[in-house]
Short mmCIF file of C-alpha atoms and ligand atoms in Angstrom, two decimals:
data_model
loop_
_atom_site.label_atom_id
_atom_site.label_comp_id
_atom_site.label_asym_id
_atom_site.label_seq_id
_atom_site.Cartn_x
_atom_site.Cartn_y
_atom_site.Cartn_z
CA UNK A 1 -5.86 -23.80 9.28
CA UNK A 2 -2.50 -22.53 7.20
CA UNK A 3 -4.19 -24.08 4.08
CA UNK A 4 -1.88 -25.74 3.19
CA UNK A 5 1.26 -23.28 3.68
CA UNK A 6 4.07 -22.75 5.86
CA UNK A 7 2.54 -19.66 7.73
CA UNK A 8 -0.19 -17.58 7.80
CA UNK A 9 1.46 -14.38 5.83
CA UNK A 10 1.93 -16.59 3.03
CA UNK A 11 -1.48 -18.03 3.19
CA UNK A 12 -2.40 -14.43 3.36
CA UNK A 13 -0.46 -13.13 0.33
CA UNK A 14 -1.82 -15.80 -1.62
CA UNK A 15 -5.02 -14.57 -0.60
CA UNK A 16 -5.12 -11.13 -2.02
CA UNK A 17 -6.83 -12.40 -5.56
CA UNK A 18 -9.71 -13.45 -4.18
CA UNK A 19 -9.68 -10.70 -1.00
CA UNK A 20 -9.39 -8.17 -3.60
CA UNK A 21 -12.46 -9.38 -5.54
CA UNK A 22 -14.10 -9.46 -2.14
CA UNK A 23 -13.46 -5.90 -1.60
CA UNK A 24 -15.30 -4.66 -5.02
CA UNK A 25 -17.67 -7.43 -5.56
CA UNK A 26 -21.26 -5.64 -5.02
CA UNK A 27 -19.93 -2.39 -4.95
CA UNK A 28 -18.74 -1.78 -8.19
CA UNK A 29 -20.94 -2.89 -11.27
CA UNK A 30 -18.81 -2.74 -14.25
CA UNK A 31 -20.78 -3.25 -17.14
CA UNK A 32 -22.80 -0.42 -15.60
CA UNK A 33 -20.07 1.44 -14.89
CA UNK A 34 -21.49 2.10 -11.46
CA UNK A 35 -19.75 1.97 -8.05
CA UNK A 36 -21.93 1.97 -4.75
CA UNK A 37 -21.02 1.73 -1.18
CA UNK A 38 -23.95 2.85 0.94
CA UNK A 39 -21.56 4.76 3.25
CA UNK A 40 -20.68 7.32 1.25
CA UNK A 41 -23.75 7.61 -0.34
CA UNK A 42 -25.50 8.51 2.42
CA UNK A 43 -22.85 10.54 3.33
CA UNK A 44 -22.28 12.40 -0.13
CA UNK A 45 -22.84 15.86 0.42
CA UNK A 46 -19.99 15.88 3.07
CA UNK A 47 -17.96 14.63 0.93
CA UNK A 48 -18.53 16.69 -1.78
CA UNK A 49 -18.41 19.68 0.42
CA UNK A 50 -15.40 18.63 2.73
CA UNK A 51 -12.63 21.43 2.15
CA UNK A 52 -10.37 18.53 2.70
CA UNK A 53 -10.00 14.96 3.83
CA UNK A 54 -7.59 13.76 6.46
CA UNK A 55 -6.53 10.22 7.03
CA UNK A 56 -5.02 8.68 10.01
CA UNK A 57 -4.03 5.72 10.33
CA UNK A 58 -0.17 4.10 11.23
CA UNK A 59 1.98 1.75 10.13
CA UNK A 60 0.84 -0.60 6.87
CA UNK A 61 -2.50 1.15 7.16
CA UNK A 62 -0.38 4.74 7.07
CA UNK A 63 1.09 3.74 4.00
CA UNK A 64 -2.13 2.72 2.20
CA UNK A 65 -3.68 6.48 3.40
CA UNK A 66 -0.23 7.59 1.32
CA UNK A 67 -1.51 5.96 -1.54
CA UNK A 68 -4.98 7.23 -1.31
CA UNK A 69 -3.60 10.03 -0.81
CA UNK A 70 -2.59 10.37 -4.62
CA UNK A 71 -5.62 8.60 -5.81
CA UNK A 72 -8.01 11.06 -4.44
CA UNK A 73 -6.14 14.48 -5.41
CA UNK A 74 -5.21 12.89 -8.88
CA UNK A 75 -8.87 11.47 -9.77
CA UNK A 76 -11.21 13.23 -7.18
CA UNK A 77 -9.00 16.38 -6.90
CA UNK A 78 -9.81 16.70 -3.12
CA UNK A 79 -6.78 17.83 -0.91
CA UNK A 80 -5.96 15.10 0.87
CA UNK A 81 -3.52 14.94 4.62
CA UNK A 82 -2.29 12.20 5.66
CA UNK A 83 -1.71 11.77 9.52
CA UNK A 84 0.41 9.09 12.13
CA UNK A 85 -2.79 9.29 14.25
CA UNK A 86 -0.36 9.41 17.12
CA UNK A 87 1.57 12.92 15.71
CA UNK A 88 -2.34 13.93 14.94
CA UNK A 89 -4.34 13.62 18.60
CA UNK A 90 -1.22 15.15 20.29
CA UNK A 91 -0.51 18.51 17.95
CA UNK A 92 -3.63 20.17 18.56
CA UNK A 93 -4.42 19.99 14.46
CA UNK A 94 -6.81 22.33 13.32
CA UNK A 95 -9.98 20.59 12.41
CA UNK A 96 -13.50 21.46 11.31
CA UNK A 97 -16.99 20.57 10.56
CA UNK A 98 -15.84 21.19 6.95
CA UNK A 99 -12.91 18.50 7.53
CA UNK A 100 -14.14 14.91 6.69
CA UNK A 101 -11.40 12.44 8.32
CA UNK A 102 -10.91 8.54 6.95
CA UNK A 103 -9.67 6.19 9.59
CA UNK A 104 -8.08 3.69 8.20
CA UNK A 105 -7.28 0.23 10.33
CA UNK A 106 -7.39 -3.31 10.01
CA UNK A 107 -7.98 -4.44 13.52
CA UNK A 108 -10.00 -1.67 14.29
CA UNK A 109 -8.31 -1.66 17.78
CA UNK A 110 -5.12 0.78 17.33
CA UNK A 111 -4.99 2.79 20.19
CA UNK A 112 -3.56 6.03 18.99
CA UNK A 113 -6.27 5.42 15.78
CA UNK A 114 -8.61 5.39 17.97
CA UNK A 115 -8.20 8.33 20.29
CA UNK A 116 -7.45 10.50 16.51
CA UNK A 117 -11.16 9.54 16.09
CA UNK A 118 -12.69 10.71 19.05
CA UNK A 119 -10.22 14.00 18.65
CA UNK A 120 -12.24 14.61 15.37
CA UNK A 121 -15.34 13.67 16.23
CA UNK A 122 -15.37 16.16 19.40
CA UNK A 123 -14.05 19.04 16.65
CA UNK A 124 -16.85 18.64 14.57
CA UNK A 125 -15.65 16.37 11.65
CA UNK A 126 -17.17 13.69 9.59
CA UNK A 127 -15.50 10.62 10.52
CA UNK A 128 -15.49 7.55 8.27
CA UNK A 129 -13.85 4.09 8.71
CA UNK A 130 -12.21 1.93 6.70
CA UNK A 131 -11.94 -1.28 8.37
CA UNK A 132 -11.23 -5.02 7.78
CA UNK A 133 -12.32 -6.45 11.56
CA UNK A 134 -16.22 -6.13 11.77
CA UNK A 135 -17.92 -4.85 14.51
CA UNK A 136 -14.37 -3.34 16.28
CA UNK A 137 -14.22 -0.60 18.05
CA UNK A 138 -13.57 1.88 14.94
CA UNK A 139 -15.90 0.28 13.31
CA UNK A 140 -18.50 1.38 15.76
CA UNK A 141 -17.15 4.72 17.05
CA UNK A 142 -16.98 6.06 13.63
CA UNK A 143 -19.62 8.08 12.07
CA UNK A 144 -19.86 5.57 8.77
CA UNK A 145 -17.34 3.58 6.94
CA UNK A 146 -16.98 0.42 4.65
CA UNK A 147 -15.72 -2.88 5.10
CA UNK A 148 -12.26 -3.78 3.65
CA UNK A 149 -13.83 -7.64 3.49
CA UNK A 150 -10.35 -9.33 3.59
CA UNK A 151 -10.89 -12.07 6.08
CA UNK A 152 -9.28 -12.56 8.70
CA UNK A 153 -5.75 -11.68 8.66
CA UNK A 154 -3.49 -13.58 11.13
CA UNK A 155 -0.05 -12.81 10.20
CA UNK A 156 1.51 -9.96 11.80
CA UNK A 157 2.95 -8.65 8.92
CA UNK A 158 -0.02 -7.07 7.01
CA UNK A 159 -0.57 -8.01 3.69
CA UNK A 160 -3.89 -8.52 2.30
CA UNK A 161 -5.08 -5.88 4.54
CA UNK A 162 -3.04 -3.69 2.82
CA UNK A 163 -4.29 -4.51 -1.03
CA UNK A 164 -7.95 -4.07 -0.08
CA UNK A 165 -6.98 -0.90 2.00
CA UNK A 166 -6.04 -0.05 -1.63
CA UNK A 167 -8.50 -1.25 -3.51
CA UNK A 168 -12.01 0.52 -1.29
CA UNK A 169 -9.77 3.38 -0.82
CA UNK A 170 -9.72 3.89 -5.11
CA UNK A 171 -13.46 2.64 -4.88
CA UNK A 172 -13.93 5.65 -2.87
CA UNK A 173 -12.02 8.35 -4.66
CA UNK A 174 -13.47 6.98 -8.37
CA UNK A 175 -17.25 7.61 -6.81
CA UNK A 176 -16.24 10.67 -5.66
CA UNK A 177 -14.53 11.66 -8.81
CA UNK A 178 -17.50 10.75 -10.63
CA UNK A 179 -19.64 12.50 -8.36
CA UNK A 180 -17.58 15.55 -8.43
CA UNK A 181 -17.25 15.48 -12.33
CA UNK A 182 -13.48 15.05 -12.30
CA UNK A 183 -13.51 12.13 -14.09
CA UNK A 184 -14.90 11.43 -18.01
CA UNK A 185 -17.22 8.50 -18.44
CA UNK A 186 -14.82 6.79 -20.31
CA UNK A 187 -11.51 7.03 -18.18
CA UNK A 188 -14.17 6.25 -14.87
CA UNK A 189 -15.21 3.25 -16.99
CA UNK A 190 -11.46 2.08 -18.13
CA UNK A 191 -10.85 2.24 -14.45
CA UNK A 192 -13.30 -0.18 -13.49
CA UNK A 193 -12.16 -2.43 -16.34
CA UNK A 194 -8.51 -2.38 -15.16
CA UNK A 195 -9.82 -2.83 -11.22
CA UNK A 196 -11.64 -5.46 -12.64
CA UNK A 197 -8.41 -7.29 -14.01
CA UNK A 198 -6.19 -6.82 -11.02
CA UNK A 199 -6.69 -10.28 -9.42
CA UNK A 200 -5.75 -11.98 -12.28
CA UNK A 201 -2.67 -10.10 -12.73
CA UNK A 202 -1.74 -10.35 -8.67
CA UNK A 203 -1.94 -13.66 -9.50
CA UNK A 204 0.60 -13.89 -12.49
CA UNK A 205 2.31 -11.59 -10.13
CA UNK A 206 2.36 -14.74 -7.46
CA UNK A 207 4.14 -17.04 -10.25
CA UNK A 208 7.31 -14.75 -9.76
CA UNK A 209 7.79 -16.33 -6.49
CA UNK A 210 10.71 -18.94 -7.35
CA UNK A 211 12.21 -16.67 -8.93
CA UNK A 212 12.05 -13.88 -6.12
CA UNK A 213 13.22 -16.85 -3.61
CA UNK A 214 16.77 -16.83 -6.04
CA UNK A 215 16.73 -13.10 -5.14
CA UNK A 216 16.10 -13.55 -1.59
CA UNK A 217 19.04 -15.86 -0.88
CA UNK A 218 21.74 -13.93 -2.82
CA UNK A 219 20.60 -10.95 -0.22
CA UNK A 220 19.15 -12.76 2.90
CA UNK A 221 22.94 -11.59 4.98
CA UNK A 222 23.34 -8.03 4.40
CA UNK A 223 22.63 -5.37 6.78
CA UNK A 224 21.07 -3.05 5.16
CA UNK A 225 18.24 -2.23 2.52
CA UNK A 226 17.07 0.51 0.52
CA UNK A 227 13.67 0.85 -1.16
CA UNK A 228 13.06 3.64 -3.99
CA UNK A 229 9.53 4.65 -5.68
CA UNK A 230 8.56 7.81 -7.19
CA UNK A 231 4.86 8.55 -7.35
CA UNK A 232 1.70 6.14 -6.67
CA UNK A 233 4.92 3.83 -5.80
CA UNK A 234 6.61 5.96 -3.04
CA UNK A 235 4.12 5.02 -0.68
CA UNK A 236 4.86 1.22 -1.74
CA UNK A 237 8.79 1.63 -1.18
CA UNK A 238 7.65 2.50 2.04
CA UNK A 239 5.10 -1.15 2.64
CA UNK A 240 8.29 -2.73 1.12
CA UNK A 241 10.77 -1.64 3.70
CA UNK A 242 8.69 -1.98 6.73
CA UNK A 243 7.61 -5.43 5.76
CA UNK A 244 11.60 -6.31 5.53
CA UNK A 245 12.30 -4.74 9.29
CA UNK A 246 9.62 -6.53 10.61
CA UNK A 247 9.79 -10.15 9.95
CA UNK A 248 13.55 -10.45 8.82
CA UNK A 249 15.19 -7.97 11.57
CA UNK A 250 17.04 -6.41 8.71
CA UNK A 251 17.42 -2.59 8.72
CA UNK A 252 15.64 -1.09 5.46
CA UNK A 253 13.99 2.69 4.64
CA UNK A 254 12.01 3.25 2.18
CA UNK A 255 12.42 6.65 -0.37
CA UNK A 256 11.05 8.78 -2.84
CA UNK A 257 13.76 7.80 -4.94
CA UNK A 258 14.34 11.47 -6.23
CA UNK A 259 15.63 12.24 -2.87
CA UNK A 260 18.60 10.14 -3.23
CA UNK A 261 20.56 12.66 -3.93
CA UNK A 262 19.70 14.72 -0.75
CA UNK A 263 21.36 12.31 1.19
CA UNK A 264 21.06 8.67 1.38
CA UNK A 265 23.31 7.96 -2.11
CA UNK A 266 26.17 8.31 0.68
CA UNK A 267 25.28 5.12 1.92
CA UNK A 268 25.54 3.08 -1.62
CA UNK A 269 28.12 0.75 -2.40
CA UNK A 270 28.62 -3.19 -3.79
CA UNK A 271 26.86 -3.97 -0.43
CA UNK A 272 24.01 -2.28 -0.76
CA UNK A 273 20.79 -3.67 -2.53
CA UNK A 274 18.20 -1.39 -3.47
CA UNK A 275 14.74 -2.24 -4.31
CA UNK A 276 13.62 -0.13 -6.64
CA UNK A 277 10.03 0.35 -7.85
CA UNK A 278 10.22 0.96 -12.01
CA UNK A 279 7.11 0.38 -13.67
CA UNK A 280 5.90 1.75 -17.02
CA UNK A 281 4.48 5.26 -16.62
CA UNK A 282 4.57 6.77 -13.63
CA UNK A 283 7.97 8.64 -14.07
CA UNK A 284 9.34 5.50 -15.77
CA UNK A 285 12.75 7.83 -17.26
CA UNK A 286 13.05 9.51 -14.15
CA UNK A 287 13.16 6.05 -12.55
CA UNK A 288 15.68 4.80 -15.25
CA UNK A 289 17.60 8.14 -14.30
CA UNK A 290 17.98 7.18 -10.83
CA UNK A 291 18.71 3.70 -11.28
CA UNK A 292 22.03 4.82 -13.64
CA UNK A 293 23.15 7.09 -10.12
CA UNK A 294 22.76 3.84 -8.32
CA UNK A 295 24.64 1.43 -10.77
CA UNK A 296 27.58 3.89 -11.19
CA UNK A 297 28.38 3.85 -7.43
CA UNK A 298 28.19 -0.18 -7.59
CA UNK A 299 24.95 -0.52 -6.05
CA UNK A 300 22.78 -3.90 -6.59
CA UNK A 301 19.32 -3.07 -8.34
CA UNK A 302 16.24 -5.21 -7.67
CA UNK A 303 13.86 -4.05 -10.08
CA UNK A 304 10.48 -4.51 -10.41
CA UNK A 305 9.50 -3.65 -13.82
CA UNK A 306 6.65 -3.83 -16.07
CA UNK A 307 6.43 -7.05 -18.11
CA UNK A 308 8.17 -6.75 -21.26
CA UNK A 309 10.46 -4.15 -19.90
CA UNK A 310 13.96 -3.70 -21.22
CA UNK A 311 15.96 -0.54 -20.32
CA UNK A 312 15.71 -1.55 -16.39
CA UNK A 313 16.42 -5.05 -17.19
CA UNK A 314 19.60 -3.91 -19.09
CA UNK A 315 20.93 -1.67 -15.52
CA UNK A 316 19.53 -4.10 -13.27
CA UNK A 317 20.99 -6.79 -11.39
CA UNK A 318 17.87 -8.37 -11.04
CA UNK A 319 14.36 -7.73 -12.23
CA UNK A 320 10.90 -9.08 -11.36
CA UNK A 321 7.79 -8.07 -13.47
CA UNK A 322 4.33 -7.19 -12.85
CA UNK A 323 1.67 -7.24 -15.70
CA UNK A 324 0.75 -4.03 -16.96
CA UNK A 325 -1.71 -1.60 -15.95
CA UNK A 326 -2.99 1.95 -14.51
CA UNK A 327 -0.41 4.07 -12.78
CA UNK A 328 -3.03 4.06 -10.23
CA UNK A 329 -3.63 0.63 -9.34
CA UNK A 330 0.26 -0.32 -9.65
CA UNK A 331 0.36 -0.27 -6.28
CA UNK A 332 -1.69 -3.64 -5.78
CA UNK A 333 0.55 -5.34 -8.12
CA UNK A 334 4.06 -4.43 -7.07
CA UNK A 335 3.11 -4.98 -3.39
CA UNK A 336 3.14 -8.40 -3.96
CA UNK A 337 6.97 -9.49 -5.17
CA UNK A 338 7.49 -6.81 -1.59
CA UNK A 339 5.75 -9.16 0.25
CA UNK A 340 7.25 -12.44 -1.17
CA UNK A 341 10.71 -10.85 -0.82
CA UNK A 342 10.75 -10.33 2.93
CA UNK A 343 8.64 -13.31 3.98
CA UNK A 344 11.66 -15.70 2.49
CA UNK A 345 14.38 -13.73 3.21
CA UNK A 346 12.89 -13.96 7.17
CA UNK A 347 12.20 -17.87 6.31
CA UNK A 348 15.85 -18.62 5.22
CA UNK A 349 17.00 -16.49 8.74
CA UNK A 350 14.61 -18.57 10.34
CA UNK A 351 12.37 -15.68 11.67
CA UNK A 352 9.19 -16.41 13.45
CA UNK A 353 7.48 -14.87 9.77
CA UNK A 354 3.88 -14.81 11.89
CA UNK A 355 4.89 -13.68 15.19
CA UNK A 356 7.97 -12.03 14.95
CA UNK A 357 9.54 -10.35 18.17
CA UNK A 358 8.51 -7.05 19.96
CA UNK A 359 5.52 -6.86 17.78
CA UNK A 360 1.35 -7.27 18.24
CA UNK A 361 -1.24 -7.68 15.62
CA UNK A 362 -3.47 -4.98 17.32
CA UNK A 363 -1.01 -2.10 19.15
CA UNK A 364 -3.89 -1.89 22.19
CA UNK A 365 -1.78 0.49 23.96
CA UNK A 366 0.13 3.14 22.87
O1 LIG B 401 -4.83 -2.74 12.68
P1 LIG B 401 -4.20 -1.48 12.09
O2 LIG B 401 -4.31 -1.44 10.63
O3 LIG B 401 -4.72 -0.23 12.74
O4 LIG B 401 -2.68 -1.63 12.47
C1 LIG B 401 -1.77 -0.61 12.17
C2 LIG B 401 -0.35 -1.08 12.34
O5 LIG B 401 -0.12 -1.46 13.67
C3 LIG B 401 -0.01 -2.25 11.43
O6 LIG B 401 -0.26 -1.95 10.09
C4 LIG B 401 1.46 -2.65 11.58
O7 LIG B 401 2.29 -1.63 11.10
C5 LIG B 401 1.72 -3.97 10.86
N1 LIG B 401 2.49 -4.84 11.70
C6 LIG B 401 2.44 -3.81 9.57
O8 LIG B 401 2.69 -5.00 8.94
#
C-alpha cells in the first residue's frame, strides 16, 4: 500500500507530479487557453462582485490561503484576508453578503473550519470549498467548491494536499483574472503554459533528494531552525518550518525574511541553519541582501536557488535548485526540497514520519 516506499509522506511527495496534473486536467485547456471549473462559473457574478474574499483555513491549508492570497491580489486584483478559522468564528469579524469566503481543507473535517463556515454562511456570505476528501462535511455544507483531486493523503504531514491547494487555488484566481480583465491574453496564456510544465519540473525537483539527504544529516542534531522567504515564498518558509516541527520534533519558525532585522537576527550564530527561500525574481537581490546579514554573523545558509544560480551559491553553505519558472507558481516547486528535508531529517531521528506524536490527520475537535 506504501508503493513501494518507506512511508506514506514519501509516497505522497512523490506523488505531487501526477496529483498536480490531476488537479488541472479538465479544467484548464491550454491550447485554448481556457480554464473551467463549473463552481465558479456558476457562481461568477459573486465573484466578480465580492468586495473581498476571505479564506480560512489552518495549519498547511492556512499557508496555501497565504499563497493565494498573493495570487489573487497580484493577477485577479481582489483583496484578499486570510483567516486561522479558529481566530475568525470567535472575533465577531465583520462579514457580508458582499464577502465571498474560500474554505480551504483537505479532510474536510477541521472543526474550527467548519464552524468559520457556518459563521459565514449565517452572515450572508458566499461560501466556497476547496477540498481534497469528497463528499466531507465541507464539502457538503459549503455553498460550491472544487475538488483538490489529490488522492488520498495518509501521511500526517501534508504534502500533496498542499501543491494542489496551490495549484486550483491559481486555477481560480487566473479565471477570475481573466474574467475581470486583469490579465492580457498573452500573460493568461504563458501562465497556463508554465502550469502546464510544473510536474515535470517537481519532478527534476525530486532528483535533488540524495543530495538534500547530505544536507539533512549535517543538520539532523541541532535545536533550532529558521526559515526565510520574501514574497509568493513567505508563505512557503512558513509550510517549511511547520513540516520540520511536526515530524522531526525540532523547533523551527518560519519568516518574511525582511523582518530579520526586527528581531530574530539575535538568535543567529555557527549553530543556527537557516533555510532560506532564493529563487530568481521575486526579490532575488533583496534575498541575496539578507543572506550577506546572515553569513556575516556565521549563520549556515541552505539555499534553494534557481537552477543555474550563482551569487547564492557563492554565500551559501549549501544550495539546492529548482527549475525555473513564474514567480507565481514557485511555490509548487520549492515546496518540495521542504518536504524532503524534514521527512529525512525525522527518518535519521527515527520519528514516526506518518504518525508522529500529539498529532491527528483530521483535528475533529477543537
Ligand atoms: O484537513 P485540513 O486541511 O483542514 O487540516 C488542516 C491542518 O490540521 C493540517 O494542515 C495540519 O496542519 C497538518 N498536519 C500539516 O501538515
Amino acid at each position: 500500500e506504501k508503493g513501494g516506499y518507506d512511508h506514506f509522506m514519501l509516497k505522497e511527495i512523490y506523488e505531487q507530479p501526477s496529483a498536480i496534473k490531476d488537479t488541472y486536467r479538465g479544467r484548464m485547456l491550454v491550447d485554448e487557453a481556457i480554464i473551467k471549473m463549473a463552481g465558479v462559473e456558476d457562481n461568477m457574478k459573486k465573484f466578480l462582485n465580492a468586495n473581498r474574499i476571505i479564506i480560512v483555513a489552518c495549519g498547511t491549508s492556512w499557508h496555501a490561503g497565504l499563497v493565494a492570497e498573493y495570487i489573487f491580489e497580484d493577477l485577479a486584483r481582489i483583496p484578499v484576508e486570510v483567516e486561522y478559522a479558529s481566530e475568525f468564528r470567535y472575533r465577531n469579524p465583520v462579514i457580508t453578503e458582499k464577502d465571498v469566503v474560500i474554505a480551504i481543507s483537505q479532510s474536510g473535517e477541521t472543526a474550527d473550519t467548519l464552524a468559520a463556515i457556518k459563521l459565514a454562511k449565517s452572515k450572508g456570505a458566499f461560501v466556497f470549498g476547496v477540498c481534497n476528501v469528497v463528499g466531507s462535511s465541507i464539502a457538503r455544507e459549503t455553498n460550491a467548491g472544487a475538488y483538490t483531486h489529490a488522492g488520498p493523503e495518509i501521511g500526517v504531514a501534508s504534502t500533496k494536499a498542499f501543491t494542489t491547494q496551490i495549484t486550483l487555488l491559481t486555477l481560480i484566481a487566473l479565471r477570475l483574472a481573466r474574467a475581470n480583465g486583469t490579465i492580457s491574453s498573452s500573460d493568461f496564456r504563458h501562465h497556463l503554459i508554465e502550469l502546464e510544465m510544473i510536474p515535470e519540473k517537481v519532478k527534476k525537483t525530486l532528483e535533488s533528494e540524495a543530495h538534500i539527504k547530505m544536507i539533512a544529516d549535517i543538520y539532523k542534531d541541532v535545536h533550532h531552525f529558521l526559515y526565510l522567504g520574501r514574497g509568493y515564498n513567505f508563505p512557503v518558509a512558513l509550510e517549511g518550518a511547520l513540516k520540520l516541527k511536526e515530524i522531526s520534533y525540532i523547533h523551527a519558525e518560519g519568516y518574511p525574511a525582511a523582518e530579520m532585522k526586527h528581531g530574530p537576527i539575535a538568535l543567529i550564530d555557527e549553530n543556527m541553519p537557516i533555510v532560506v527561500i532564493a529563487t530568481k525574481r521575486g526579490h532575488y537581490e533583496k534575498v541575496v541582501s539578507n543572506i550577506q546579514e546572515i553569513k556575516s554573523r556565521k549563520g549556515k545558509i541552505i539555499g534553494i536557488v534557481t537552477e543555474g544560480d550563482v551569487e547564492v551559491k557563492a554565500l551559501a553553505d549549501h544550495v539546492i535548485e529548482v527549475p525555473e519558472t513564474l514567480e507565481s507558481l514557485s511555490p509548487l516547486l520549492t515546496t518540495i526540497p521542504l518536504q524532503l528535508l524534514s521527512y529525512h531529517i525525522a527518518v535519521m531521528l527515527n520519528r514516526n514520519v506518518d504518525q508522529p506524536r500529539n498529532l491527528a490527520k483530521s483535528v475533529t475537535v477543537e
